[in-house]
Amino acid sequence: NVVGVDQVSSSLLPAIVELAKVPVWRIRLAVINQMPLLADQLGESFFGERLMQHFLEWLADAAYAVREAAVFNLARLTEKFGPAWAKNFFLSDIAQLSHNENYLQRMIS
């Protein structure tokens, strides 16, 4: 039984968005670590358009473990979808982090 992209976007996506913002960092970490599996099901365009913003927020998270997992899983996604996908969806945003006032965010870039 395969879940369609429409079904995911209407039912699972709102839950992911909500969980991505909870104050408990361990929950955010668990969500991040499931993203590559979800990306397999959703495809590169859908994933990049609908969920990439959350990765960028996680790169600036207060919890080190969340930032580290975001970097690790972005690398996994880039391996899966290729460098052109990374360039289209997030490389310019990461480059902007290198000019951020917060040294923790500059370290991520």
PDB file of C-alpha atoms in Angstrom:
ATOM      1  CA  ASN A   1       0.000   0.000   0.000  1.00  0.00           C
ATOM      2  CA  VAL A   2       1.682   3.175  -1.203  1.00  0.00           C
ATOM      3  CA  VAL A   3       0.800   6.554   0.236  1.00  0.00           C
ATOM      4  CA  GLY A   4       0.401   9.201  -2.450  1.00  0.00           C
ATOM      5  CA  VAL A   5       1.980  12.644  -2.384  1.00  0.00           C
ATOM      6  CA  ASP A   6      -1.471  14.263  -2.158  1.00  0.00           C
ATOM      7  CA  GLN A   7      -2.310  12.202   0.902  1.00  0.00           C
ATOM      8  CA  VAL A   8       1.013  13.084   2.527  1.00  0.00           C
ATOM      9  CA  SER A   9       0.628  16.783   1.830  1.00  0.00           C
ATOM     10  CA  SER A  10      -2.870  16.907   3.303  1.00  0.00           C
ATOM     11  CA  SER A  11      -2.351  14.757   6.389  1.00  0.00           C
ATOM     12  CA  LEU A  12       1.291  14.221   7.259  1.00  0.00           C
ATOM     13  CA  LEU A  13       2.763  17.553   6.185  1.00  0.00           C
ATOM     14  CA  PRO A  14       0.821  19.653   8.740  1.00  0.00           C
ATOM     15  CA  ALA A  15       1.967  17.298  11.507  1.00  0.00           C
ATOM     16  CA  ILE A  16       5.588  17.553  10.372  1.00  0.00           C
ATOM     17  CA  VAL A  17       5.374  21.341  10.258  1.00  0.00           C
ATOM     18  CA  GLU A  18       3.938  21.400  13.768  1.00  0.00           C
ATOM     19  CA  LEU A  19       6.544  18.993  15.135  1.00  0.00           C
ATOM     20  CA  ALA A  20       9.333  20.981  13.483  1.00  0.00           C
ATOM     21  CA  LYS A  21       8.562  23.889  15.794  1.00  0.00           C
ATOM     22  CA  VAL A  22       7.961  22.206  19.155  1.00  0.00           C
ATOM     23  CA  PRO A  23      10.116  23.477  22.030  1.00  0.00           C
ATOM     24  CA  VAL A  24      11.482  20.008  22.883  1.00  0.00           C
ATOM     25  CA  TRP A  25      14.707  19.658  20.900  1.00  0.00           C
ATOM     26  CA  ARG A  26      14.631  15.853  20.988  1.00  0.00           C
ATOM     27  CA  ILE A  27      11.378  15.851  19.033  1.00  0.00           C
ATOM     28  CA  ARG A  28      12.827  18.229  16.433  1.00  0.00           C
ATOM     29  CA  LEU A  29      15.868  15.951  16.224  1.00  0.00           C
ATOM     30  CA  ALA A  30      13.683  12.895  15.613  1.00  0.00           C
ATOM     31  CA  VAL A  31      11.806  14.727  12.858  1.00  0.00           C
ATOM     32  CA  ILE A  32      15.050  15.783  11.165  1.00  0.00           C
ATOM     33  CA  ASN A  33      16.399  12.255  11.198  1.00  0.00           C
ATOM     34  CA  GLN A  34      13.285  10.978   9.391  1.00  0.00           C
ATOM     35  CA  MET A  35      13.493  13.539   6.593  1.00  0.00           C
ATOM     36  CA  PRO A  36      15.661  11.478   4.184  1.00  0.00           C
ATOM     37  CA  LEU A  37      13.123   8.634   4.342  1.00  0.00           C
ATOM     38  CA  LEU A  38      10.310  11.055   3.691  1.00  0.00           C
ATOM     39  CA  ALA A  39      12.264  12.630   0.842  1.00  0.00           C
ATOM     40  CA  ASP A  40      12.441   9.214  -0.838  1.00  0.00           C
ATOM     41  CA  GLN A  41       8.667   9.077  -0.887  1.00  0.00           C
ATOM     42  CA  LEU A  42       7.958  12.699  -1.810  1.00  0.00           C
ATOM     43  CA  GLY A  43      10.575  13.352  -4.458  1.00  0.00           C
ATOM     44  CA  GLU A  44      13.090  16.140  -4.771  1.00  0.00           C
ATOM     45  CA  SER A  45      10.825  18.937  -6.037  1.00  0.00           C
ATOM     46  CA  PHE A  46       8.043  18.452  -3.516  1.00  0.00           C
ATOM     47  CA  PHE A  47      10.517  18.040  -0.680  1.00  0.00           C
ATOM     48  CA  GLY A  48      12.563  21.063  -1.672  1.00  0.00           C
ATOM     49  CA  GLU A  49       9.556  23.311  -2.093  1.00  0.00           C
ATOM     50  CA  ARG A  50       7.608  22.258   0.988  1.00  0.00           C
ATOM     51  CA  LEU A  51      10.129  21.163   3.613  1.00  0.00           C
ATOM     52  CA  MET A  52      13.463  22.831   2.878  1.00  0.00           C
ATOM     53  CA  GLN A  53      12.529  25.954   4.851  1.00  0.00           C
ATOM     54  CA  HIS A  54      12.427  23.849   8.014  1.00  0.00           C
ATOM     55  CA  PHE A  55      15.984  22.639   7.428  1.00  0.00           C
ATOM     56  CA  LEU A  56      17.132  26.233   7.161  1.00  0.00           C
ATOM     57  CA  GLU A  57      15.407  26.997  10.463  1.00  0.00           C
ATOM     58  CA  TRP A  58      17.029  23.938  12.052  1.00  0.00           C
ATOM     59  CA  LEU A  59      20.460  25.164  10.945  1.00  0.00           C
ATOM     60  CA  ALA A  60      19.877  28.156  13.226  1.00  0.00           C
ATOM     61  CA  ASP A  61      18.369  26.142  16.093  1.00  0.00           C
ATOM     62  CA  ALA A  62      19.438  26.817  19.664  1.00  0.00           C
ATOM     63  CA  ALA A  63      20.207  23.128  20.271  1.00  0.00           C
ATOM     64  CA  TYR A  64      23.561  21.921  18.946  1.00  0.00           C
ATOM     65  CA  ALA A  65      22.241  18.398  18.293  1.00  0.00           C
ATOM     66  CA  VAL A  66      19.499  19.806  16.058  1.00  0.00           C
ATOM     67  CA  ARG A  67      21.958  21.949  14.073  1.00  0.00           C
ATOM     68  CA  GLU A  68      24.332  19.009  13.689  1.00  0.00           C
ATOM     69  CA  ALA A  69      21.554  16.674  12.530  1.00  0.00           C
ATOM     70  CA  ALA A  70      20.333  19.275  10.042  1.00  0.00           C
ATOM     71  CA  VAL A  71      23.807  19.503   8.492  1.00  0.00           C
ATOM     72  CA  PHE A  72      24.219  15.722   8.414  1.00  0.00           C
ATOM     73  CA  ASN A  73      20.818  15.137   6.829  1.00  0.00           C
ATOM     74  CA  LEU A  74      21.270  17.937   4.304  1.00  0.00           C
ATOM     75  CA  ALA A  75      24.422  16.132   3.216  1.00  0.00           C
ATOM     76  CA  ARG A  76      22.444  12.887   2.891  1.00  0.00           C
ATOM     77  CA  LEU A  77      19.763  14.644   0.854  1.00  0.00           C
ATOM     78  CA  THR A  78      22.389  16.204  -1.394  1.00  0.00           C
ATOM     79  CA  GLU A  79      23.918  12.774  -2.006  1.00  0.00           C
ATOM     80  CA  LYS A  80      20.466  11.449  -2.858  1.00  0.00           C
ATOM     81  CA  PHE A  81      19.216  14.313  -5.079  1.00  0.00           C
ATOM     82  CA  GLY A  82      22.506  15.673  -6.409  1.00  0.00           C
ATOM     83  CA  PRO A  83      24.412  18.964  -6.336  1.00  0.00           C
ATOM     84  CA  ALA A  84      22.060  20.706  -8.777  1.00  0.00           C
ATOM     85  CA  TRP A  85      19.185  20.148  -6.333  1.00  0.00           C
ATOM     86  CA  ALA A  86      21.272  21.572  -3.481  1.00  0.00           C
ATOM     87  CA  LYS A  87      22.174  24.608  -5.550  1.00  0.00           C
ATOM     88  CA  ASN A  88      18.525  25.234  -6.429  1.00  0.00           C
ATOM     89  CA  PHE A  89      17.081  24.795  -2.958  1.00  0.00           C
ATOM     90  CA  PHE A  90      19.519  25.832  -0.248  1.00  0.00           C
ATOM     91  CA  LEU A  91      23.144  26.662  -1.066  1.00  0.00           C
ATOM     92  CA  SER A  92      22.541  30.409  -1.373  1.00  0.00           C
ATOM     93  CA  ASP A  93      20.790  30.421   2.016  1.00  0.00           C
ATOM     94  CA  ILE A  94      23.716  28.624   3.639  1.00  0.00           C
ATOM     95  CA  ALA A  95      26.140  31.073   2.055  1.00  0.00           C
ATOM     96  CA  GLN A  96      24.185  33.902   3.701  1.00  0.00           C
ATOM     97  CA  LEU A  97      24.711  32.247   7.090  1.00  0.00           C
ATOM     98  CA  SER A  98      28.447  32.880   6.737  1.00  0.00           C
ATOM     99  CA  HIS A  99      27.724  36.602   7.188  1.00  0.00           C
ATOM    100  CA  ASN A 100      25.431  36.197  10.193  1.00  0.00           C
ATOM    101  CA  GLU A 101      26.262  37.996  13.439  1.00  0.00           C
ATOM    102  CA  ASN A 102      25.787  34.793  15.439  1.00  0.00           C
ATOM    103  CA  TYR A 103      28.999  32.744  15.358  1.00  0.00           C
ATOM    104  CA  LEU A 104      27.061  29.494  15.787  1.00  0.00           C
ATOM    105  CA  GLN A 105      25.277  30.130  12.510  1.00  0.00           C
ATOM    106  CA  ARG A 106      28.505  31.157  10.791  1.00  0.00           C
ATOM    107  CA  MET A 107      30.052  27.845  11.880  1.00  0.00           C
ATOM    108  CA  ILE A 108      27.253  25.927  10.129  1.00  0.00           C
ATOM    109  CA  SER A 109      28.024  27.587   6.822  1.00  0.00           C
TER     110      SER A 109
END
